[in-house]
CSV table of C-alpha atoms in Angstrom, one decimal:
chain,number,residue,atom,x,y,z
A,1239,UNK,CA,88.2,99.6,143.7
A,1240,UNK,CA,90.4,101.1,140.6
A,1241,UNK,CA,88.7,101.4,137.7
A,1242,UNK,CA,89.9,98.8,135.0
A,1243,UNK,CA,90.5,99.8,131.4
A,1244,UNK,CA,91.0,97.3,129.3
A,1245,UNK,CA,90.7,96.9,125.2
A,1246,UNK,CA,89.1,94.8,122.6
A,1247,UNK,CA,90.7,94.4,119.4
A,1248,UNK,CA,89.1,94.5,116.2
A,1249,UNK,CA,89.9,91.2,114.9
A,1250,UNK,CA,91.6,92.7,110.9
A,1251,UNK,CA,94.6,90.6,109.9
A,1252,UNK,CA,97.9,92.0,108.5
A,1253,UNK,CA,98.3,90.2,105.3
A,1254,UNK,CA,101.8,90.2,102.9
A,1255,UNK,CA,100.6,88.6,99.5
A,1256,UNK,CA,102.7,88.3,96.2
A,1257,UNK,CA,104.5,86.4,93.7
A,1258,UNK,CA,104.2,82.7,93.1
A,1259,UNK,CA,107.6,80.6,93.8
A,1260,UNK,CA,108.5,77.1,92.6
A,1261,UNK,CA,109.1,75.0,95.8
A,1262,UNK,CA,109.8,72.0,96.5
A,1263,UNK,CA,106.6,70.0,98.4
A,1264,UNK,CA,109.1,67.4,100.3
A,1265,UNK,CA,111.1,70.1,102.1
A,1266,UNK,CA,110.8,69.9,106.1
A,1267,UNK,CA,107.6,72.0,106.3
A,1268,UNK,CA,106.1,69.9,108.8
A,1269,UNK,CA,109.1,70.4,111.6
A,1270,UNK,CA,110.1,74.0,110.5
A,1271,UNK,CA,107.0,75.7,109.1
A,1272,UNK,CA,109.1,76.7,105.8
A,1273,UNK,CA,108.7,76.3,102.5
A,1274,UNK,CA,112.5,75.6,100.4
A,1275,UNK,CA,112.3,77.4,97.2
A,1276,UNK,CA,113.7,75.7,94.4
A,1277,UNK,CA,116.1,78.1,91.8
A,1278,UNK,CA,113.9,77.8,88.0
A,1279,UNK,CA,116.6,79.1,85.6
A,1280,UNK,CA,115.2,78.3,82.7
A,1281,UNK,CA,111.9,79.0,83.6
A,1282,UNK,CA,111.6,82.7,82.7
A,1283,UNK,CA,109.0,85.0,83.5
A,1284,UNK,CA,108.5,87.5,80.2
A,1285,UNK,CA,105.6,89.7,81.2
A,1286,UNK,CA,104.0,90.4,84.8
A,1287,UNK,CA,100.7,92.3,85.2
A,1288,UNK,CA,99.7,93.5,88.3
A,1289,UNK,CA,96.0,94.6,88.7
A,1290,UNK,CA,94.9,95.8,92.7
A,1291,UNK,CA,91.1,97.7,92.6
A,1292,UNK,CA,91.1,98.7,96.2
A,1293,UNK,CA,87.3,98.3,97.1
A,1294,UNK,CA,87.6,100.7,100.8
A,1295,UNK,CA,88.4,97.7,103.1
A,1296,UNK,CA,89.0,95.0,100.7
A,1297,UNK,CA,90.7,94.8,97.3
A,1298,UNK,CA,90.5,93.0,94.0
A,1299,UNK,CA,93.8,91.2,93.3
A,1300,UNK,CA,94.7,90.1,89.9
A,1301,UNK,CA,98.4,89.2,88.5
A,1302,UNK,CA,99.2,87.5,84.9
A,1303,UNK,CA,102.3,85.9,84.4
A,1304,UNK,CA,103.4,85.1,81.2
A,1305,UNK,CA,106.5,82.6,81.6
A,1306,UNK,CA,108.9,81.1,78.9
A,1307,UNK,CA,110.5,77.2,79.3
A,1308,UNK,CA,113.9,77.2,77.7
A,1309,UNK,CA,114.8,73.7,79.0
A,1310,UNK,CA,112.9,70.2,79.1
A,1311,UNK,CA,109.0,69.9,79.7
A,1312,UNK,CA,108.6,70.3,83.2
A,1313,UNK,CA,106.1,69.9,86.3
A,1314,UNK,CA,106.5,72.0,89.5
A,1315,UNK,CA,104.7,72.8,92.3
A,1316,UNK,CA,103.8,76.3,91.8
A,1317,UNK,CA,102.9,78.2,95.1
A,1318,UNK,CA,101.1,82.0,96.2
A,1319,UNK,CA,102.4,82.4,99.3
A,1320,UNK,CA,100.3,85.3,101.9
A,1321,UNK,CA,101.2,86.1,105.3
A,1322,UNK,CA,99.2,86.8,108.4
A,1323,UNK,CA,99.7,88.5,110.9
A,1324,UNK,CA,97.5,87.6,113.7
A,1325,UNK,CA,96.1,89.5,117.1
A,1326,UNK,CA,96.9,87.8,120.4
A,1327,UNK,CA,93.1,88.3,120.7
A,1328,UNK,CA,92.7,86.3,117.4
A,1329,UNK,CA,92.2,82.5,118.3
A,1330,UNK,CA,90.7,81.9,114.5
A,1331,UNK,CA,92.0,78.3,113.4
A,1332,UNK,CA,91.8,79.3,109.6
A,1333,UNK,CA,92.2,82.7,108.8
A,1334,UNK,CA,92.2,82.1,105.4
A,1335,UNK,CA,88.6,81.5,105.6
A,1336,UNK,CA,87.8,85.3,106.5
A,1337,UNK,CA,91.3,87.4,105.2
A,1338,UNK,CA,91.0,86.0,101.3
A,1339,UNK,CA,88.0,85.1,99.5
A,1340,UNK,CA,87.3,83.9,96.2
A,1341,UNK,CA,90.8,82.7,95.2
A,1342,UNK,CA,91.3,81.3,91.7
A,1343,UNK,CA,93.9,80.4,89.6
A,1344,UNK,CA,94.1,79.4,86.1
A,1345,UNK,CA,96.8,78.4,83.3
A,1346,UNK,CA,96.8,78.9,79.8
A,1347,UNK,CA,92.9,79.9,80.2
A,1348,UNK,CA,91.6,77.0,81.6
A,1349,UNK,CA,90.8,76.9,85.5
A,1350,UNK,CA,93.1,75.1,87.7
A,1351,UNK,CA,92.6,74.7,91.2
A,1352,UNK,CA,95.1,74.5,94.3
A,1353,UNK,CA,96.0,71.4,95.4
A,1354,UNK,CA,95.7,72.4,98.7
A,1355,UNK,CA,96.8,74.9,100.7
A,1356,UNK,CA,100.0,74.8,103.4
A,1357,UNK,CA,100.2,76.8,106.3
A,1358,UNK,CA,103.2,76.9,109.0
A,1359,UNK,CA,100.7,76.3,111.8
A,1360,UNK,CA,97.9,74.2,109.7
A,1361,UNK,CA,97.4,72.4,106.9
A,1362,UNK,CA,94.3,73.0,104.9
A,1363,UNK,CA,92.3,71.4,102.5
A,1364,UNK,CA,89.6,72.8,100.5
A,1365,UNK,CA,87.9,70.5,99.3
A,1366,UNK,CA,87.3,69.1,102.9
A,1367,UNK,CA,86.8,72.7,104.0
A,1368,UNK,CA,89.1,71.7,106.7
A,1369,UNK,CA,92.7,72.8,108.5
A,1370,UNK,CA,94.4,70.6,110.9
A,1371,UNK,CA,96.8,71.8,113.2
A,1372,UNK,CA,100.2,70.9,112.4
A,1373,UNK,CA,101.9,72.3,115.6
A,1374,UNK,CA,99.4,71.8,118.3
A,1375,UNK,CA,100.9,74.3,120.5
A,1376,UNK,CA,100.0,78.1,121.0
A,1377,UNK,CA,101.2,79.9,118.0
A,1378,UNK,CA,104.6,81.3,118.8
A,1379,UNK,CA,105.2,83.6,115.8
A,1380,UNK,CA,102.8,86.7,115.1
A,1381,UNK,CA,103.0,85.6,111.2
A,1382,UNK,CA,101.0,82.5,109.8
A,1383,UNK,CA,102.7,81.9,107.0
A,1384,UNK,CA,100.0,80.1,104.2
A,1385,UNK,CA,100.7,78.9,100.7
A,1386,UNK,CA,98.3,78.1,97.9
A,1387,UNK,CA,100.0,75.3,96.0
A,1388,UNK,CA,99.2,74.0,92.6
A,1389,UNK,CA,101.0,71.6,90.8
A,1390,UNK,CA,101.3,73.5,86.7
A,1391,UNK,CA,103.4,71.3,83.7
A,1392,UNK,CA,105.8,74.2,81.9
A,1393,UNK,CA,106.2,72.6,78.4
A,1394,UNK,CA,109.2,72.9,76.6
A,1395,UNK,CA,110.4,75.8,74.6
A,1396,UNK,CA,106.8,77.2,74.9
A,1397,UNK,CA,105.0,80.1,76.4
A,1398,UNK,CA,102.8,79.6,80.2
A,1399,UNK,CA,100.2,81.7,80.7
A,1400,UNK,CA,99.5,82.0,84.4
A,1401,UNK,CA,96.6,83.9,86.0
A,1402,UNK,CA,95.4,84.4,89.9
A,1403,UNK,CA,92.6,86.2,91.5
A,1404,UNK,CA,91.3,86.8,94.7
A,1405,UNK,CA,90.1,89.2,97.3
A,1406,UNK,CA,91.9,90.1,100.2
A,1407,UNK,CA,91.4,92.7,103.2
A,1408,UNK,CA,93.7,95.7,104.2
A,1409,UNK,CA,95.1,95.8,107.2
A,1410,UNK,CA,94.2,98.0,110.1
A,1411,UNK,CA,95.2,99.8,113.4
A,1412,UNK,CA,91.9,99.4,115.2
A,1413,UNK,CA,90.9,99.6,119.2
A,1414,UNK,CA,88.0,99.7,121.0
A,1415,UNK,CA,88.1,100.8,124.5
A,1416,UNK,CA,85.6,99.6,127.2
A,1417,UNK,CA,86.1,103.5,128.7
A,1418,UNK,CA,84.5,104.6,125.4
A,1419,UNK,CA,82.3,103.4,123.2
A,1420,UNK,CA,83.9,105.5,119.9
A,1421,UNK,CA,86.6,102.9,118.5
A,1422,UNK,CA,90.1,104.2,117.2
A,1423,UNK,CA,90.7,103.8,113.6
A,1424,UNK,CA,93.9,103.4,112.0
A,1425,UNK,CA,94.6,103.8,108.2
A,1426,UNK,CA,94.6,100.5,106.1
A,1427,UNK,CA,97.9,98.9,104.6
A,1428,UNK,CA,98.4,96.6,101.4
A,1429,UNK,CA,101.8,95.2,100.7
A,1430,UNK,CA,102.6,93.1,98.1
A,1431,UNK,CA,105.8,90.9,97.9
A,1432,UNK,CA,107.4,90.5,94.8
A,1433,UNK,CA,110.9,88.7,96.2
A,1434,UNK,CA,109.5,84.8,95.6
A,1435,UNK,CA,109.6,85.3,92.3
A,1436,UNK,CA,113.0,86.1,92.2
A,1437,UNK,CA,113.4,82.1,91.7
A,1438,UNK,CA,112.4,82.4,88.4
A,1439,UNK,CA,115.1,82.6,85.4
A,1440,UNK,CA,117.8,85.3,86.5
A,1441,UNK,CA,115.1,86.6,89.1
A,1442,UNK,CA,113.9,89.3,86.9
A,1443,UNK,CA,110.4,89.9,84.2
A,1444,UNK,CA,111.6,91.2,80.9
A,1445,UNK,CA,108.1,93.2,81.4
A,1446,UNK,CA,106.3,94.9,84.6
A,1447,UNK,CA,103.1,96.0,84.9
A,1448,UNK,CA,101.5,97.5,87.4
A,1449,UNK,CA,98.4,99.2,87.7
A,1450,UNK,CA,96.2,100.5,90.7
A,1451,UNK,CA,92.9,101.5,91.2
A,1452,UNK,CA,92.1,104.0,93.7
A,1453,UNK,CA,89.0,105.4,92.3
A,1454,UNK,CA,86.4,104.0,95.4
A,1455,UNK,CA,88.9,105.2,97.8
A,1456,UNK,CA,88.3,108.6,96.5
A,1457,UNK,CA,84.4,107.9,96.5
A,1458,UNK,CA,84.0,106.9,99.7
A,1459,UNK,CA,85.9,110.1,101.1
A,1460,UNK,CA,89.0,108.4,101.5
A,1461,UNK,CA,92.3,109.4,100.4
A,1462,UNK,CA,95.8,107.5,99.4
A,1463,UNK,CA,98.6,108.6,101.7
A,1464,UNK,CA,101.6,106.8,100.0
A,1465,UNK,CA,102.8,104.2,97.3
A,1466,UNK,CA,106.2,103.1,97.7
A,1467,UNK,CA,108.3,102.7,95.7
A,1468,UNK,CA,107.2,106.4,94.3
A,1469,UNK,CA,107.1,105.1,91.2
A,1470,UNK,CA,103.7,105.5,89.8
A,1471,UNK,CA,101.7,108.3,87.4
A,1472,UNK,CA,98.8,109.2,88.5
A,1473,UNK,CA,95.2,110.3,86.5
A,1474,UNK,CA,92.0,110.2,87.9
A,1475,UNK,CA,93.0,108.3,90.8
A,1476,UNK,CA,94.4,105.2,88.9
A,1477,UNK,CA,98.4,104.9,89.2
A,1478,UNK,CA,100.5,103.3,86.6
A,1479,UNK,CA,103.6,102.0,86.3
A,1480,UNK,CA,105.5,100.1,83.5
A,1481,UNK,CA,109.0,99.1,83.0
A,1482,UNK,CA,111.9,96.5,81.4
A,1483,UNK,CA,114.0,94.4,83.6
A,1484,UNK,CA,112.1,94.6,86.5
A,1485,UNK,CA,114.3,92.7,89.6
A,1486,UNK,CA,112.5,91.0,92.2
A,1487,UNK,CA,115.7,91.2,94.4
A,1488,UNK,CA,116.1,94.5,94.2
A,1489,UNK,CA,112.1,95.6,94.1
A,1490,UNK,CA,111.0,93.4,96.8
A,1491,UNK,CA,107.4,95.0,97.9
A,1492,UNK,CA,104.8,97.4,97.0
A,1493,UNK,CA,103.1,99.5,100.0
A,1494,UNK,CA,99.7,100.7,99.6
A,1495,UNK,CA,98.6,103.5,102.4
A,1496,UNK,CA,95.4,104.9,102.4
A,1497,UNK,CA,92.9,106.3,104.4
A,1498,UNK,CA,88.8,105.4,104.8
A,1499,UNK,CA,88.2,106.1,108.6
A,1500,UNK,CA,85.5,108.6,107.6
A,1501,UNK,CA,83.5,105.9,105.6
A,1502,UNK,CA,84.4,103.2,108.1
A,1503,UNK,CA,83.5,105.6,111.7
A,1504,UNK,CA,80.2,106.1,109.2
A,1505,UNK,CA,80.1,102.1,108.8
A,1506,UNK,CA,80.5,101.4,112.3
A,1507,UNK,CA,77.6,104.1,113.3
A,1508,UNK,CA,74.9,102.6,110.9
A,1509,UNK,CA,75.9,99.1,112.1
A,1510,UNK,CA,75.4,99.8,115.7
A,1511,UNK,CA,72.8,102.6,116.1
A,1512,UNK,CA,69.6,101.8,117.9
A,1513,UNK,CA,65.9,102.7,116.7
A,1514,UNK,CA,62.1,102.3,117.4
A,1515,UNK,CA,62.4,98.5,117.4
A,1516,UNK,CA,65.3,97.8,119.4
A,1517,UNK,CA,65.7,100.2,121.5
A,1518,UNK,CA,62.8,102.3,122.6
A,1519,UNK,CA,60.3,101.5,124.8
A,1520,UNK,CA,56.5,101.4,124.2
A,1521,UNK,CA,56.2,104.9,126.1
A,1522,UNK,CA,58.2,107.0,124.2
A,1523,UNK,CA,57.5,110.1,122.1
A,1524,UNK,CA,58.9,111.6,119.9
A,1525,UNK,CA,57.3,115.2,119.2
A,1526,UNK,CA,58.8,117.5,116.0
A,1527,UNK,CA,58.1,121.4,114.7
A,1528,UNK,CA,56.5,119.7,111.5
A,1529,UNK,CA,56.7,117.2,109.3
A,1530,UNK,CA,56.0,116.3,105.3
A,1531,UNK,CA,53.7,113.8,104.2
A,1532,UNK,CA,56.0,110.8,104.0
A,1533,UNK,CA,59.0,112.0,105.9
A,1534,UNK,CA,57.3,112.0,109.6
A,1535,UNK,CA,59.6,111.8,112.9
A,1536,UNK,CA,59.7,107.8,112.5
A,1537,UNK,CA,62.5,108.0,109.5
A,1538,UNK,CA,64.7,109.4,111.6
A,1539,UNK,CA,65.5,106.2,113.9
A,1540,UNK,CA,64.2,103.6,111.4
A,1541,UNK,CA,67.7,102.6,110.4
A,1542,UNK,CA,67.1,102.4,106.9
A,1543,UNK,CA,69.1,105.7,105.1
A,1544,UNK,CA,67.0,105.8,102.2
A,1545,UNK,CA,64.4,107.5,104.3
A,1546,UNK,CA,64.4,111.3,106.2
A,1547,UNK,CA,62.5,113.2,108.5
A,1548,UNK,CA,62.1,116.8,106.5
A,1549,UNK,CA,60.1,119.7,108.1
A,1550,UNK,CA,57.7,122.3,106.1
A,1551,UNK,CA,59.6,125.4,105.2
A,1552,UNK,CA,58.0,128.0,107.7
A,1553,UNK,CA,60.9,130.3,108.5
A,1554,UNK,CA,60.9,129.3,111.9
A,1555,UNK,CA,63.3,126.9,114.6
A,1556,UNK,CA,62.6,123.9,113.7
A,1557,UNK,CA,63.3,121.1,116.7
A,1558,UNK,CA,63.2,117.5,117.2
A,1559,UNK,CA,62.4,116.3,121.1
A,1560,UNK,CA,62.4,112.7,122.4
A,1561,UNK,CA,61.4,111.4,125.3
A,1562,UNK,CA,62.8,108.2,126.3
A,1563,UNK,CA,60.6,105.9,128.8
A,1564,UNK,CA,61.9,103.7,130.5
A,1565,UNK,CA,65.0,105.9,130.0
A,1566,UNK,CA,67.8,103.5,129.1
A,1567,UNK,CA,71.7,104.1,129.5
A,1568,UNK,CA,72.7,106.0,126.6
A,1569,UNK,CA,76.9,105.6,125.6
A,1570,UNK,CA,76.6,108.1,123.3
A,1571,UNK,CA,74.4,110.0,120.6
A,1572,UNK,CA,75.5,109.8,116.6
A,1573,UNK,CA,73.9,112.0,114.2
A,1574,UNK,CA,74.0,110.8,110.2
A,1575,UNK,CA,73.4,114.4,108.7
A,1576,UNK,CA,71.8,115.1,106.1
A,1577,UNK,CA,69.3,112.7,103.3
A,1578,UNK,CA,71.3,110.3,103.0
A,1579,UNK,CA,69.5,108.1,100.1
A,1580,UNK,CA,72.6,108.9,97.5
A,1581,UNK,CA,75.0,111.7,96.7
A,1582,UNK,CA,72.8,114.0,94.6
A,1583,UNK,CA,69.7,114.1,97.4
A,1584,UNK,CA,72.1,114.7,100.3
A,1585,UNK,CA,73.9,117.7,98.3
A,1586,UNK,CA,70.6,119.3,97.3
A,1587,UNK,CA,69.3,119.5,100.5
A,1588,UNK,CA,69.9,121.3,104.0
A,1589,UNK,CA,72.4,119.8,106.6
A,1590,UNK,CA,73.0,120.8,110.4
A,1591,UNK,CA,75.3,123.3,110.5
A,1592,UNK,CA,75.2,124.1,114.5
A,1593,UNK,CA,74.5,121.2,117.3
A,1594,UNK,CA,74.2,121.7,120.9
A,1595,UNK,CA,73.3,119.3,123.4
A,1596,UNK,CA,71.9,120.0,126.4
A,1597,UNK,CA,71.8,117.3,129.4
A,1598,UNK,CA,70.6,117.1,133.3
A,1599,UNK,CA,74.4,115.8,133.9
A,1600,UNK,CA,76.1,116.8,137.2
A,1601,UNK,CA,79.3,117.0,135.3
A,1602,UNK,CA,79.3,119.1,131.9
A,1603,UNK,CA,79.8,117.3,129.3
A,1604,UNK,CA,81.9,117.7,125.6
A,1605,UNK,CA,80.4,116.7,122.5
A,1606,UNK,CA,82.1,116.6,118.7
């Protein structure tokens, strides 16, 4: 028989978030899965501030409108529209549930709450905790396209203030083979879409402000490959942008690239690695040059980083040897060098500089 290679996905979501559109809540959403946007032209938007902390895989959303009613006291259904787009693996009903958490919105200060939330494919509602399928067929689309609507009253000649947070997860290239246990990582990707609220006044914000923090991406080892539009100053890993007249038309996303596959291949390592207590059988050994008081052979596989083996300075090779019985199948062997308890301990002591690995295999084998 042929060997069969086949590929599990890692279930991350592509999401598209941005600006808030006025819409109208009797279009045909139920038979065409779209949402009509109604044109606000007196509704202008003076000021938007744009606040994205990226975490490592998720990030801290926050945006602040500040709009301005020149015509009569008004109430519209104000909706955050975010995209998904979904795996053919990915049979979630509700992927709101998992891609955005902690969603809030509030107006002039005081805490509003969505409505509910519309969805091409479902229709959610959270106070229910619930989504009901509005087509019932396979999706056909790779987007689900999801709005958080809330119903806000703009009063006349008189200043909004509009604010919504949440938490949202980058999107990601990832793969896991069944022909190797060692997944592919991809970077991550946040885009945010400022077009909807081109339906506000002439489509523009007298004021933009945008401001990104990229400090934990740099902590974590990880690094920021582009921001488009180039745009931004940078200083100490925080980029900034501010301007007049900003168009939504014209300026319709902002694309975040970065990079954390170090931190997440390290992630992914700690997660799966096997120890004492769930892996090793009652007959194995595990024999070392020396050990300190407190740091014996047992730290080394009992999963918890805040603890080390360390040997006794004696000028001599220093080896760790394990004897696994019953021997079981082994996919492959990860080594987190180095004290590991915080930054400062693993720069102030030794690390591995050279490993080689030695097996009984018929076939030599390559190690990184």
């Amino acid at each position: 028989m042929k060997n069969i290679i086949f590929s599990i996905i890692f279930l991350f979501s592509f999401c598209v978030f941005g600006n808030a559109e006025p819409i109208d809540i009797l279009s045909s959403l139920k038979s065409t899965g779209n949402l009509v946007a109604l044109e606000k032209a007196n509704i202008e938007i003076k000021k938007e501030s744009l606040f994205i902390k990226i975490n490592g895989v998720s990030a801290d959303i926050e945006v602040n409108y500040t709009y301005f009613n020149k015509g009569k006291n008004e109430i519209i259904d104000f909706a955050f529209p975010i995209d998904f787009e979904v795996s053919l693996f990915d049979d979630r009903q509700d992927p709101l549930r998992t891609d955005i958490t902690a969603f809030s919105i509030s107006v002039n200060g005081t805490e509003a709450y969505p409505d509910h939330i519309m969805e091409k494919f479902y229709n959610c509602n959270p106070n229910e905790k619930s989504c009901h399928p509005i087509i019932p067929e396979y999706l056909t689309e790779n987007f689900i396209k999801s709005w958080y609507v809330t119903k806000i009253q703009f009063a006349q000649n008189r200043e909004t203030k509009v604010t919504v947070k949440y938490k949202v997860n980058a999107y990601a290239y990832h793969s896991l083979y069944s022909s190797d246990p060692i997944p592919v990582l991809g970077g991550r990707i946040l885009q945010y879409d400022f077009s909807p609220a081109q339906y506000f006044g002439m489509g523009k914000a007298d004021e933009m402000e945008i401001v990104i923090d990229a400090q934990e991406v740099d902590a974590i080892g990880g690094k920021i490959v582009k921001i488009s539009p180039a745009v931004f100053n940078e200083k100490d890993k925080i980029y900034k942008y501010s301007g007049k007249n900003f168009d939504f038309g014209k300026n319709p996303s902002l694309l975040i690239e970065y990079d954390i596959t170090n931190s997440e291949m390290f992630d992914y390592f700690k997660k799966n690695r096997k120890g004492f207590n769930n892996m090793f059988g009652s007959n194995t050994q595990v024999k070392v040059s020396s050990s300190l008081k407190g740091y014996d052979a047992r730290k080394l596989f009992d999963g918890d980083l805040s603890t080390a083996w360390c040997f006794k300075r004696s000028g001599k090779e220093e080896f760790v040897e394990i004897s696994l019985d019953p021997m079981p199948v082994v996919g492959y062997i990860s080594v987190m060098n180095g004290y590991l308890k915080n930054k400062a301990i693993y720069d102030a002591n030794g690390k591995v500089t050279e490993f080689d690995v030695t097996t009984r295999c018929e076939n030599k084998d390559s190690f990184v």
